[in-house]
Structure formats: C-alpha cells, structure tokens
C-alpha cells in the first residue's frame, strides 16, 4: 500500500486530521500554490458539538458528518487519503501511516485529542466515551438495548442496573447528554415502553468540582444545575468516581451506583506518536508550539487545535481551551502563514478571539456566555440552535437537523431509535453461532427457556 500521489513542483503540505482545525486549513489552501494531502483515519468530518444528540436518538449520524471527498471533489490541489498516523521521521521530512510513508515539505498535526480515563483500566473497559460519531452510535445502541433488556428481566436488581445511567463529567458534554437522556426518560420511555416504570430510571451526573460548566460563568453553572435538577437528574458535585466493578460505579465517598450505562465525558488527552521528542510535549501530552503554531525545535512541523499547546498568547498563558474556535482560528491563520512562507513574507502571531461558549440542557433550556452577556432560557436556546445550525457542513445536513429539531420541538419525539450495528458477513456468522450456543435456549416448548 502507498499514497500514490505524484510529487509535483509545488511544495507539499501534509495535514494529519480533518477536524475543526485541519479542515479549516485544508479549505483555506484550496487553489493555493501548495499540493495538500489531507490524512484522516475516517473518511468524513464530524461535528462533535452535536454528537450527544446522535447518542440520544435525536439526530442521524449522517446529519453531523460530511465526507471529505465530497468537500474537495472540485479542488485540484487537495488529495485525501484515509489512513492513520503512526510516527514522524522529522529528520527525513517523512511520516509513517497505516497505508505507508509520505514525504512532506510542511507537516501539520491536527489530530485532536482522545478520551482520558486517567489510567484506570476498569473504567476504560466499562465506560462509554462520547468523543466520535461511531462512539455515540455505540452509546445509543447500549442505551436502547438496555431499555429492551430491562423489559425482559425479572430481576429487580438487573432492571435497576439496566435503567440507571451514570454520567461522569459536568462540562458541556456531560450537562447536555444528561439533559437529553432526562428528556428520553420523560417523553420516550413512557410511550415506547408502557410496561416499564420510568420512575425506576435514575440519571446521575457526577462532577468532581464544586460546580457544573466550570469554564463558564457562575450564572451559567447555577442555571444549568437548576434546569437539570428540575428535569430529575441527580447532580453530585464534589464527587469523584474511583472505579467500576461488577456493574457498579464506585464513588470516592465509598457509595456505589448500580449501572450498566456508564458514560465517561470528563476529560481528554492527546495521543503520542513516535518521533515526537519528550521536550516537545507539554501537560496533557499537548504538543508545545510557538506563536505561529510551529512545533518547538522544528522548522517545518506545525500543530493546531486540541493537540497543540501555545503558551505565548498573553491572555492564555496555560494554552487555549480545547474547543472548536481555537482550532478553527489556528487553522485559518496557519493557511495565511503558509501562503506567506511561499512569498517570503513575515508570519503573523496567533491571538485567540474568544467568541464565548454555550450549552443546552433541553427544550427552551440553555445557557450562553456570549458578547459579554450571560443569557439563559429560550433566548440562549434559540441562539445555541442558530450557531450550531450555521456551523454544520452542507445544506442537506442543515435542513435535516432543522427538520429533526422542529419535529421533536412539537412532538417531543426522537426519531432515530433503531439499534443498528454494522457487521461484515463473517462477524454476523460468528455472532449467530455465539448466540445459538448461549442465548437461544432449549427448543422444548415445555421448558421456559
Ligand atoms: C462530545 C463533544 C462535544 C463538544 N462540544 C463542543 C462545543 O459545543 N463547542 C466547542 O467549541 N467545542 C466542543 N467540543 C470540543 C471540540 O470538538 C474540539 O475542541 C475540536 O474538535 C478540536 O478540533 P481539532 O481540529 O483539534 O480536532 P478534531 O476536531 O477532534 O479532529 C481531529 C481529527 O483527526 C483525526 N485523527 C485522529 N487521530 C488520527 C490519526 N492518528 N491519524 C489520522 N487522523 C487522525 C480524527 O479522525 C479527526 O477527524 C466538543 C467535543 C466533544 C467530544
């Protein structure tokens, strides 16, 4: 296997990762004097801020994802390859990927971050992350499968464990998914599962610090807590999760919660790759960069977005928040700086323009710290919808999301409630064989199973 991309007289920029930062950069380099090779382990870009809505059956995965090849089908200088970065040979200006090696003139690392389990193997094994579209589909399947299984078990203990949901992390993702699951409990469960007592379902949101949404204003924290409590979510502040064993979440205070739906959204870390030297790596494994996003100690490697740590911006001495806007703004400036390099012009240093942040908890319930204002309620909710709708790629996706939101606004319905798993024929055969052995039970009609 190889990249199969002819080297031309144009300088080559290889971008690893087509998320918020990498995609902005690639789009801004369309029709430039660079040959651009965009490498991503998926063949689509994903809109992470709405991933929780896929996990809770509100949106289809395809509504928040967009294929790279479609984005660049008219761009002659942009090549896409689906591959995974394995390592960097900086001295050879070359990278190793899952499909082979490729040389670069400039390398841009924009591979984002991954869920951080803080080295707890039990938690990593049992918890469900919600970072990528495929993970959110796994979470949706688990939630719905657990509802299904709770209707067929006669054990109260198992029913409790199947219906209880524990969400760890009180940042925007935790708050948003808690609100969406509470809406499922109130509006979907009673209709779809009339033989199930919805009151048996308890939703716990566990947060280590003393307030929700710690990166937002006090007002946003208090209001989101009030919204969630009103929706029946048990918010546990100042509480750590220590472990997970025997279907139980073990809290720092010794208390346990019986739950098979254990959602982990409490932090990220940056993956490491061979060829990146230890002195180039900062806290959280983030790659240390200068004011131009250039990797420290390198001439032609840049890092942008979640995986980069820039400490030169006076307003953000500990680095920029790992959010979409810093990634997009760094991608846009790097495109300008790469074009400037071609013309031997000076580079511009990065300063982050903070556009604010927002989170939605449910219908008409949102909080927004934006333009110096601290908004809550329906106004914040409308604003949240407008901002997100504007940012989704593709007109069809925007329309599809708008239609699903409008439908669920009036009906409280969540349309995407299928348990869908992708299988190759071989996996299918193996699964059937396994089920035949373990679950199908005795075919004697006089026996119960
Ligand atoms: C559930 C969730 C909700 C969020 N909500 C918000 C929000 O509301 N507002 C906000 O501002 N931010 C939000 N964020 C944070 C925001 O999504 C990230 O800060 C942002 O995506 C970072 O952009 P990036 O370009 O650095 O990385 P990403 O957007 O994560 O992109 C990284 C890309 O690299 C690819 N990749 C990873 N590893 C490899 C590899 N080894 N080889 C090849 N390709 C690779 C990935 O497939 C991906 O396409 C949210 C994040 C999550 C997980």
Coordinates of C-alpha atoms and ligand atoms in Angstrom, one line a residue:
X1 CA 0.0 0.0 0.0
X2 CA 1.1 3.5 -0.6
X3 CA -0.2 7.1 -1.0
X4 CA 0.2 7.0 -4.8
X5 CA 0.5 10.8 -5.1
X6 CA 3.0 12.2 -7.6
X7 CA 5.3 14.8 -6.2
X8 CA 5.0 18.0 -8.4
X9 CA 7.0 21.2 -8.4
X10 CA 4.5 22.5 -5.8
X11 CA 5.6 22.3 -2.1
X12 CA 3.6 19.6 -0.3
X13 CA 1.7 20.2 2.9
X14 CA 0.6 17.1 4.7
X15 CA -2.3 17.6 7.2
X16 CA -3.0 14.9 9.8
X17 CA -6.6 15.2 10.9
X18 CA -9.6 16.8 9.2
X19 CA -11.4 18.0 12.3
X20 CA -12.2 21.6 13.0
X21 CA -8.6 22.9 12.7
X22 CA -7.3 20.6 9.9
X23 CA -10.4 21.1 7.7
X24 CA -10.3 24.9 8.0
X25 CA -6.7 24.8 7.0
X26 CA -7.3 22.5 4.0
X27 CA -10.3 24.5 2.8
X28 CA -8.3 27.7 3.0
X29 CA -5.5 26.1 1.0
X30 CA -7.8 25.1 -1.9
X31 CA -6.4 26.6 -5.2
X32 CA -3.2 27.7 -3.4
X33 CA 0.3 27.0 -4.7
X34 CA 0.6 24.0 -2.4
X35 CA -0.1 20.4 -3.0
X36 CA -2.1 19.4 0.0
X37 CA -2.5 15.9 1.3
X38 CA -5.2 15.6 4.0
X39 CA -4.9 12.4 6.0
X40 CA -7.7 11.2 8.4
X41 CA -8.4 7.9 9.9
X42 CA -12.1 8.4 8.9
X43 CA -13.4 9.4 5.5
X44 CA -15.6 12.0 7.0
X45 CA -15.5 15.2 9.1
X46 CA -17.6 15.1 12.3
X47 CA -19.4 17.9 14.1
X48 CA -18.6 17.0 17.7
X49 CA -20.8 19.6 19.5
X50 CA -23.9 17.6 18.3
X51 CA -22.6 14.1 18.9
X52 CA -24.7 13.8 22.1
X53 CA -27.8 14.2 20.0
X54 CA -26.8 11.2 18.0
X55 CA -26.2 9.3 21.2
X56 CA -29.6 10.1 22.5
X57 CA -31.5 9.3 19.2
X58 CA -32.2 12.9 18.3
X59 CA -30.2 13.1 15.1
X60 CA -28.9 10.7 12.5
X61 CA -25.1 10.2 12.3
X62 CA -25.1 11.3 8.7
X63 CA -26.6 14.7 9.7
X64 CA -23.5 15.7 11.6
X65 CA -20.9 14.1 9.4
X66 CA -19.6 15.0 5.9
X67 CA -17.4 13.0 3.5
X68 CA -14.0 14.6 2.8
X69 CA -14.1 13.6 -0.8
X70 CA -17.3 15.4 -1.4
X71 CA -15.9 18.5 0.2
X72 CA -12.9 18.5 -2.1
X73 CA -14.3 17.0 -5.3
X74 CA -13.7 20.2 -7.2
X75 CA -10.3 21.0 -5.8
X76 CA -7.4 20.0 -8.0
X77 CA -4.6 20.6 -5.4
X78 CA -6.2 18.7 -2.4
X79 CA -5.7 15.0 -2.1
X80 CA -7.5 12.9 0.6
X81 CA -6.2 9.6 2.0
X82 CA -7.9 7.6 4.7
X83 CA -5.0 6.5 6.9
X84 CA -3.8 6.7 10.5
X85 CA -0.7 8.4 11.6
X86 CA 1.8 6.0 13.2
X87 CA 5.0 8.1 13.6
X88 CA 7.1 11.1 12.4
X89 CA 10.6 10.9 10.9
X90 CA 11.4 14.6 11.3
X91 CA 15.0 14.2 10.1
X92 CA 13.7 12.7 6.8
X93 CA 10.6 15.0 6.4
X94 CA 8.5 11.9 6.3
X95 CA 5.7 10.3 8.2
X96 CA 4.7 6.7 8.7
X97 CA 1.0 5.9 8.4
X98 CA -1.2 2.8 8.2
X99 CA -1.0 2.9 4.3
X100 CA 2.7 3.7 4.1
X101 CA 5.1 6.6 4.2
X102 CA 4.8 10.0 2.6
X103 CA 7.3 12.9 2.5
X104 CA 6.3 16.4 3.2
X105 CA 7.7 20.0 2.9
X106 CA 5.4 21.1 5.8
X107 CA 3.6 18.8 8.2
X108 CA 0.6 19.9 10.2
X109 CA -0.5 17.9 13.1
X110 CA -4.2 18.4 13.8
X111 CA -5.2 15.0 15.1
X112 CA -7.2 16.4 18.1
X113 CA -7.5 14.5 21.4
X114 CA -8.9 11.3 22.9
X115 CA -10.9 10.4 26.0
X116 CA -8.8 10.4 29.1
X117 CA -9.5 7.5 31.5
X118 CA -6.8 8.7 33.9
X119 CA -5.0 5.3 33.7
X120 CA -8.0 3.3 35.2
X121 CA -8.2 0.1 33.2
X122 CA -11.6 -0.9 34.7
X123 CA -13.1 2.4 33.8
X124 CA -11.6 2.3 30.3
X125 CA -13.0 -1.2 29.8
X126 CA -16.5 -0.5 31.0
X127 CA -17.2 3.2 30.4
X128 CA -18.8 4.5 27.2
X129 CA -17.0 7.5 25.7
X130 CA -18.8 10.0 23.5
X131 CA -16.0 11.6 21.5
X132 CA -16.6 10.4 18.0
X133 CA -19.7 9.7 15.9
X134 CA -19.1 5.9 16.0
X135 CA -18.8 6.0 19.8
X136 CA -22.1 8.0 20.0
X137 CA -23.8 5.3 17.9
X138 CA -22.4 2.7 20.3
X139 CA -23.8 4.6 23.2
X140 CA -27.2 5.0 21.6
X141 CA -27.2 1.2 20.9
X142 CA -26.3 0.5 24.6
X143 CA -29.0 2.8 25.9
X144 CA -31.7 1.4 23.7
X145 CA -30.5 -2.2 24.2
X146 CA -30.6 -1.7 28.0
X147 CA -34.2 -0.4 27.8
X148 CA -35.1 -3.5 25.7
X149 CA -33.4 -5.9 28.1
X150 CA -35.0 -4.2 31.2
X151 CA -38.4 -5.2 29.8
X152 CA -37.5 -8.9 29.8
X153 CA -35.6 -9.4 33.0
X154 CA -37.4 -10.5 36.1
X155 CA -34.6 -9.5 38.5
X156 CA -35.2 -6.1 40.1
X157 CA -31.5 -5.7 40.7
X158 CA -30.7 -6.2 37.0
X159 CA -33.6 -3.9 35.9
X160 CA -32.1 -1.2 38.1
X161 CA -28.7 -1.7 36.7
X162 CA -30.0 -1.6 33.1
X163 CA -32.1 1.6 33.7
X164 CA -29.7 3.6 35.8
X165 CA -27.5 6.0 33.9
X166 CA -24.3 7.4 35.3
X167 CA -22.6 10.3 33.5
X168 CA -19.2 11.3 34.7
X169 CA -18.1 14.9 33.9
X170 CA -20.1 18.1 34.4
X171 CA -18.7 20.1 31.4
X172 CA -20.8 20.9 28.4
X173 CA -20.9 17.3 27.1
X174 CA -22.0 15.9 30.4
X175 CA -24.6 18.5 31.0
X176 CA -26.0 18.2 27.5
X177 CA -26.2 14.4 27.4
X178 CA -27.8 14.4 30.9
X179 CA -30.5 16.8 29.8
X180 CA -31.1 14.8 26.6
X181 CA -31.4 11.5 28.5
X182 CA -33.8 13.1 31.0
X183 CA -36.0 14.1 28.1
X184 CA -35.9 10.5 26.8
X185 CA -36.9 9.3 30.3
X186 CA -39.9 11.7 30.4
X187 CA -41.1 11.6 26.8
X188 CA -39.9 8.4 25.1
X189 CA -39.8 5.8 27.8
X190 CA -43.5 6.1 28.9
X191 CA -44.7 5.9 25.2
X192 CA -42.4 3.2 23.9
X193 CA -42.2 1.1 27.0
X194 CA -45.7 1.3 28.7
X195 CA -44.9 -1.9 30.6
X196 CA -41.9 -0.3 32.2
X197 CA -42.0 2.0 35.2
X198 CA -40.0 5.1 34.0
X199 CA -39.5 6.2 37.6
X200 CA -37.2 3.2 38.0
X201 CA -34.7 5.0 35.8
X202 CA -32.3 7.3 37.7
X203 CA -29.9 9.6 36.0
X204 CA -26.8 10.6 37.9
X205 CA -24.4 13.4 36.8
X206 CA -21.2 13.1 38.8
X207 CA -18.8 16.1 38.8
X208 CA -15.5 16.3 40.6
X209 CA -15.5 20.1 41.1
X210 CA -18.0 22.3 43.1
X211 CA -19.9 23.4 40.0
X212 CA -21.2 22.4 36.6
X213 CA -19.8 24.0 33.5
X214 CA -16.7 25.3 35.3
X215 CA -15.3 27.1 32.2
X216 CA -18.5 29.2 32.0
X217 CA -19.9 32.0 34.3
X218 CA -21.3 31.3 37.8
X219 CA -24.7 32.2 36.4
X220 CA -24.5 29.5 33.7
X221 CA -23.4 26.9 36.3
X222 CA -26.2 27.7 38.7
X223 CA -28.9 27.8 36.0
X224 CA -27.7 24.5 34.4
X225 CA -27.8 22.9 37.8
X226 CA -31.4 24.2 38.4
X227 CA -32.5 23.0 35.0
X228 CA -31.1 19.5 35.4
X229 CA -32.5 19.1 39.0
X230 CA -35.9 20.2 37.7
X231 CA -35.7 17.5 35.0
X232 CA -35.0 14.9 37.7
X233 CA -31.3 14.5 37.2
X234 CA -29.3 13.7 40.4
X235 CA -26.4 16.0 40.2
X236 CA -23.5 15.0 42.5
X237 CA -21.0 17.8 42.9
X238 CA -17.6 17.5 44.6
X239 CA -17.7 13.8 43.9
X240 CA -15.1 11.6 42.3
X241 CA -15.5 8.3 40.5
X242 CA -12.8 6.0 41.8
X243 CA -13.6 2.7 40.0
X244 CA -16.1 0.5 38.2
X245 CA -16.6 -3.1 39.2
X246 CA -19.4 -5.7 38.9
X247 CA -21.7 -3.3 37.1
X248 CA -21.2 -0.7 39.9
X249 CA -19.8 2.7 39.7
X250 CA -17.7 3.2 42.8
X251 CA -17.6 6.8 44.1
X252 CA -14.8 8.5 46.2
X253 CA -17.1 8.6 49.2
X254 CA -17.5 4.8 49.2
X255 CA -21.0 5.0 47.8
X256 CA -21.8 2.7 44.8
X257 CA -24.3 3.1 41.9
X258 CA -25.7 0.1 40.2
X259 CA -25.5 0.9 36.5
X260 CA -24.7 -0.7 33.1
X261 CA -24.9 2.7 31.3
X262 CA -21.8 4.4 32.5
X263 CA -20.9 7.4 30.3
X264 CA -17.5 9.0 30.6
X265 CA -17.1 12.6 29.4
X266 CA -14.7 14.0 31.9
X267 CA -11.5 14.9 30.1
X268 CA -9.3 14.4 27.1
X269 CA -5.6 13.7 26.4
X270 CA -3.5 13.9 23.3
X271 CA -2.2 10.7 21.8
X272 CA 1.5 10.4 21.5
X273 CA 3.4 9.3 18.4
X274 CA 7.0 8.1 17.9
X275 CA 9.3 10.7 16.5
X276 CA 7.9 13.5 18.7
X277 CA 10.6 14.2 21.3
X278 CA 9.8 14.4 25.0
X279 CA 10.8 18.1 25.2
X280 CA 8.2 18.9 22.5
X281 CA 5.4 17.5 24.7
X282 CA 3.6 19.5 27.4
X283 CA 0.9 18.9 30.0
X284 CA -1.9 16.6 28.8
X285 CA 0.6 15.4 26.1
X286 CA -0.2 18.5 24.1
X287 CA 2.4 19.5 21.6
X288 CA 4.4 22.6 22.5
X289 CA 4.2 25.3 19.8
X290 CA 5.3 28.8 19.3
X291 CA 3.1 31.8 18.4
X292 CA 2.9 30.6 14.8
X293 CA 1.8 27.1 15.8
X294 CA 5.3 25.8 14.9
X295 CA 6.3 22.8 17.0
X296 CA 9.2 23.8 19.3
X297 CA 12.5 22.6 18.0
X298 CA 11.2 22.1 14.4
X299 CA 11.4 24.2 11.2
X300 CA 8.6 22.7 9.2
X301 CA 6.2 20.9 11.6
X302 CA 3.1 22.7 12.9
X303 CA 0.4 21.6 15.4
X304 CA -3.0 23.2 15.7
X305 CA -6.2 22.7 17.7
X306 CA -6.7 20.4 20.7
X307 CA -3.3 18.7 20.2
X308 CA -1.4 22.0 20.4
X309 CA -0.3 23.9 23.5
X310 CA 0.6 27.5 22.8
X311 CA 1.8 29.4 25.9
X312 CA 2.8 32.6 24.2
X313 CA -0.7 34.1 24.0
X314 CA -0.7 36.6 26.9
X315 CA -4.4 36.1 27.7
X316 CA -4.0 32.3 27.7
X317 CA -0.6 31.5 29.3
X318 CA -1.7 27.9 30.1
X319 CA -2.8 27.4 26.5
X320 CA -6.1 27.8 24.7
X321 CA -9.3 25.9 25.7
X322 CA -9.7 22.6 23.8
X323 CA -12.7 23.9 21.9
X324 CA -13.7 24.3 18.3
X325 CA -12.9 28.0 17.9
X326 CA -9.2 28.0 18.8
X327 CA -8.8 25.1 16.4
X328 CA -10.6 26.9 13.6
X329 CA -8.9 30.2 14.2
X330 CA -5.4 28.5 14.3
X331 CA -6.2 26.6 11.1
X332 CA -7.3 29.8 9.3
X333 CA -4.2 31.7 10.4
X334 CA -1.8 28.9 9.5
X335 CA -3.2 28.8 6.0
X336 CA -2.4 32.5 5.7
X337 CA 1.1 32.0 7.2
X338 CA 1.9 29.0 4.9
X339 CA 0.9 31.2 1.9
X340 CA 3.2 34.0 3.4
X341 CA 6.0 31.5 3.6
X342 CA 5.8 30.9 -0.2
X343 CA 6.3 34.7 -0.7
X344 CA 9.0 35.1 1.9
X345 CA 6.7 37.4 3.8
X346 CA 6.7 37.6 7.7
X347 CA 4.4 35.4 9.6
X348 CA 1.6 36.6 11.9
X349 CA 1.5 35.5 15.5
X350 CA -1.7 33.9 16.8
X351 CA -4.0 35.6 19.3
X352 CA -7.3 33.9 20.2
X353 CA -10.5 35.8 19.8
X354 CA -12.8 34.3 22.4
X355 CA -16.3 34.2 20.9
X356 CA -17.9 32.8 24.1
X357 CA -19.4 29.4 25.0
X358 CA -22.8 27.9 25.4
X359 CA -24.6 24.7 26.4
X360 CA -28.1 23.4 26.0
X361 CA -29.9 21.3 28.6
X362 CA -33.2 20.7 26.9
X363 CA -36.1 22.4 25.1
X364 CA -36.0 26.1 25.8
X365 CA -33.3 25.5 28.4
X366 CA -29.8 26.7 27.6
X367 CA -27.0 28.9 28.9
X368 CA -24.8 31.2 26.9
X369 CA -21.9 33.5 27.8
X370 CA -21.5 35.4 24.7
X371 CA -20.6 39.0 23.6
X372 CA -20.2 39.9 27.4
X373 CA -23.8 38.8 28.0
X374 CA -24.9 35.9 30.2
X375 CA -28.0 34.6 28.7
X376 CA -30.3 31.7 29.8
X377 CA -33.6 30.2 28.9
X378 CA -35.3 30.4 25.5
X379 CA -33.2 33.2 24.1
X380 CA -30.0 31.3 24.9
X381 CA -31.6 28.2 23.4
X382 CA -32.5 29.9 20.1
X383 CA -29.0 31.3 19.9
X384 CA -27.5 27.9 20.5
X385 CA -29.6 26.4 17.7
X386 CA -28.7 29.2 15.3
X387 CA -24.9 29.0 16.0
X388 CA -24.9 25.2 15.6
X389 CA -27.1 25.1 12.6
X390 CA -24.8 27.7 10.9
X391 CA -21.7 25.6 11.7
X392 CA -23.0 22.3 10.3
X393 CA -21.4 21.4 7.0
X394 CA -23.7 21.0 3.9
X395 CA -27.1 22.4 3.1
X396 CA -28.8 19.0 3.2
X397 CA -27.3 18.3 6.7
X398 CA -28.5 21.7 7.9
X399 CA -32.0 21.0 6.6
X400 CA -32.1 17.5 8.1
X401 CA -31.0 18.8 11.5
X402 CA -33.6 21.6 11.3
X403 CA -36.3 19.2 10.4
X404 CA -35.4 16.8 13.3
X405 CA -35.3 19.7 15.7
X406 CA -38.6 21.1 14.6
X407 CA -40.2 17.7 14.7
X408 CA -39.0 17.0 18.2
X409 CA -39.9 20.5 19.4
X410 CA -43.6 19.9 18.6
X411 CA -43.8 16.1 19.3
X412 CA -41.0 15.6 22.0
X413 CA -40.2 12.6 19.8
X414 CA -36.7 11.4 19.0
X415 CA -36.8 9.8 15.6
X416 CA -33.6 7.8 15.4
X417 CA -34.4 4.9 17.8
X418 CA -33.1 1.9 15.9
X419 CA -30.4 -0.4 17.3
X420 CA -28.2 -0.6 14.3
X421 CA -24.9 -2.4 14.2
X422 CA -22.6 -2.7 11.2
X423 CA -21.4 -6.3 10.6
X424 CA -19.4 -8.0 7.9
X425 CA -20.9 -11.3 6.9
X426 CA -18.1 -13.1 8.8
X427 CA -18.8 -11.3 12.1
X428 CA -22.5 -11.9 11.5
X429 CA -21.9 -15.7 11.2
X430 CA -19.7 -15.7 14.3
X431 CA -22.3 -13.7 16.3
X432 CA -25.1 -16.1 15.3
X433 CA -23.0 -19.1 16.3
X434 CA -22.3 -17.5 19.7
X435 CA -26.0 -16.6 20.3
X436 CA -27.1 -20.1 19.3
X437 CA -24.8 -21.5 21.9
X438 CA -25.5 -19.1 24.7
X439 CA -29.0 -17.5 24.4
X440 CA -31.4 -19.4 22.2
X441 CA -32.2 -21.8 25.0
X442 CA -33.9 -25.1 24.8
X443 CA -36.4 -25.6 22.0
X444 CA -38.6 -27.9 24.1
X445 CA -41.9 -26.0 24.4
X446 CA -42.4 -27.4 27.9
X447 CA -39.3 -25.7 29.1
X448 CA -39.2 -22.0 30.0
X449 CA -36.1 -21.2 28.0
Ligands
LIG1 C1 -18.9 15.4 22.6 C2 -18.1 16.7 22.3 C3 -18.8 17.9 22.3 C4 -18.1 19.1 22.1 N1 -18.8 20.2 22.1 C5 -18.2 21.4 21.8 C6 -18.9 22.6 21.8 O1 -20.1 22.7 21.9 N2 -18.2 23.8 21.5 C7 -16.8 23.7 21.3 O2 -16.2 24.8 21.0 N3 -16.1 22.6 21.3 C8 -16.8 21.4 21.6 N4 -16.0 20.3 21.7 C9 -14.6 20.3 21.5 C10 -14.2 20.4 20.1 O3 -15.0 19.4 19.4 C11 -12.7 20.1 19.9 O4 -12.1 21.1 20.7 C12 -12.3 20.3 18.5 O5 -12.9 19.2 17.7 C13 -10.8 20.2 18.3 O6 -10.5 20.3 16.9 P1 -9.3 19.7 16.3 O7 -9.2 20.1 14.9 O8 -8.1 19.9 17.2 O9 -9.5 18.1 16.5 P2 -10.8 17.2 16.0 O10 -11.9 18.1 15.6 O11 -11.0 16.3 17.1 O12 -10.2 16.5 14.7 C14 -9.2 15.5 14.8 C15 -9.3 14.7 13.5 O13 -8.1 13.9 13.5 C16 -8.4 12.6 13.1 N5 -7.4 11.7 13.7 C17 -7.2 11.5 15.0 N6 -6.1 10.7 15.1 C18 -5.6 10.4 13.9 C19 -4.6 9.7 13.4 N7 -3.7 9.0 14.2 N8 -4.4 9.6 12.1 C20 -5.2 10.3 11.2 N9 -6.2 11.0 11.7 C21 -6.4 11.1 13.0 C22 -9.8 12.4 13.6 O14 -10.5 11.4 12.9 C23 -10.4 13.8 13.4 O15 -11.1 13.9 12.2 C24 -16.7 19.1 21.9 C25 -16.0 17.8 21.9 C26 -16.7 16.7 22.1 C27 -16.0 15.4 22.1

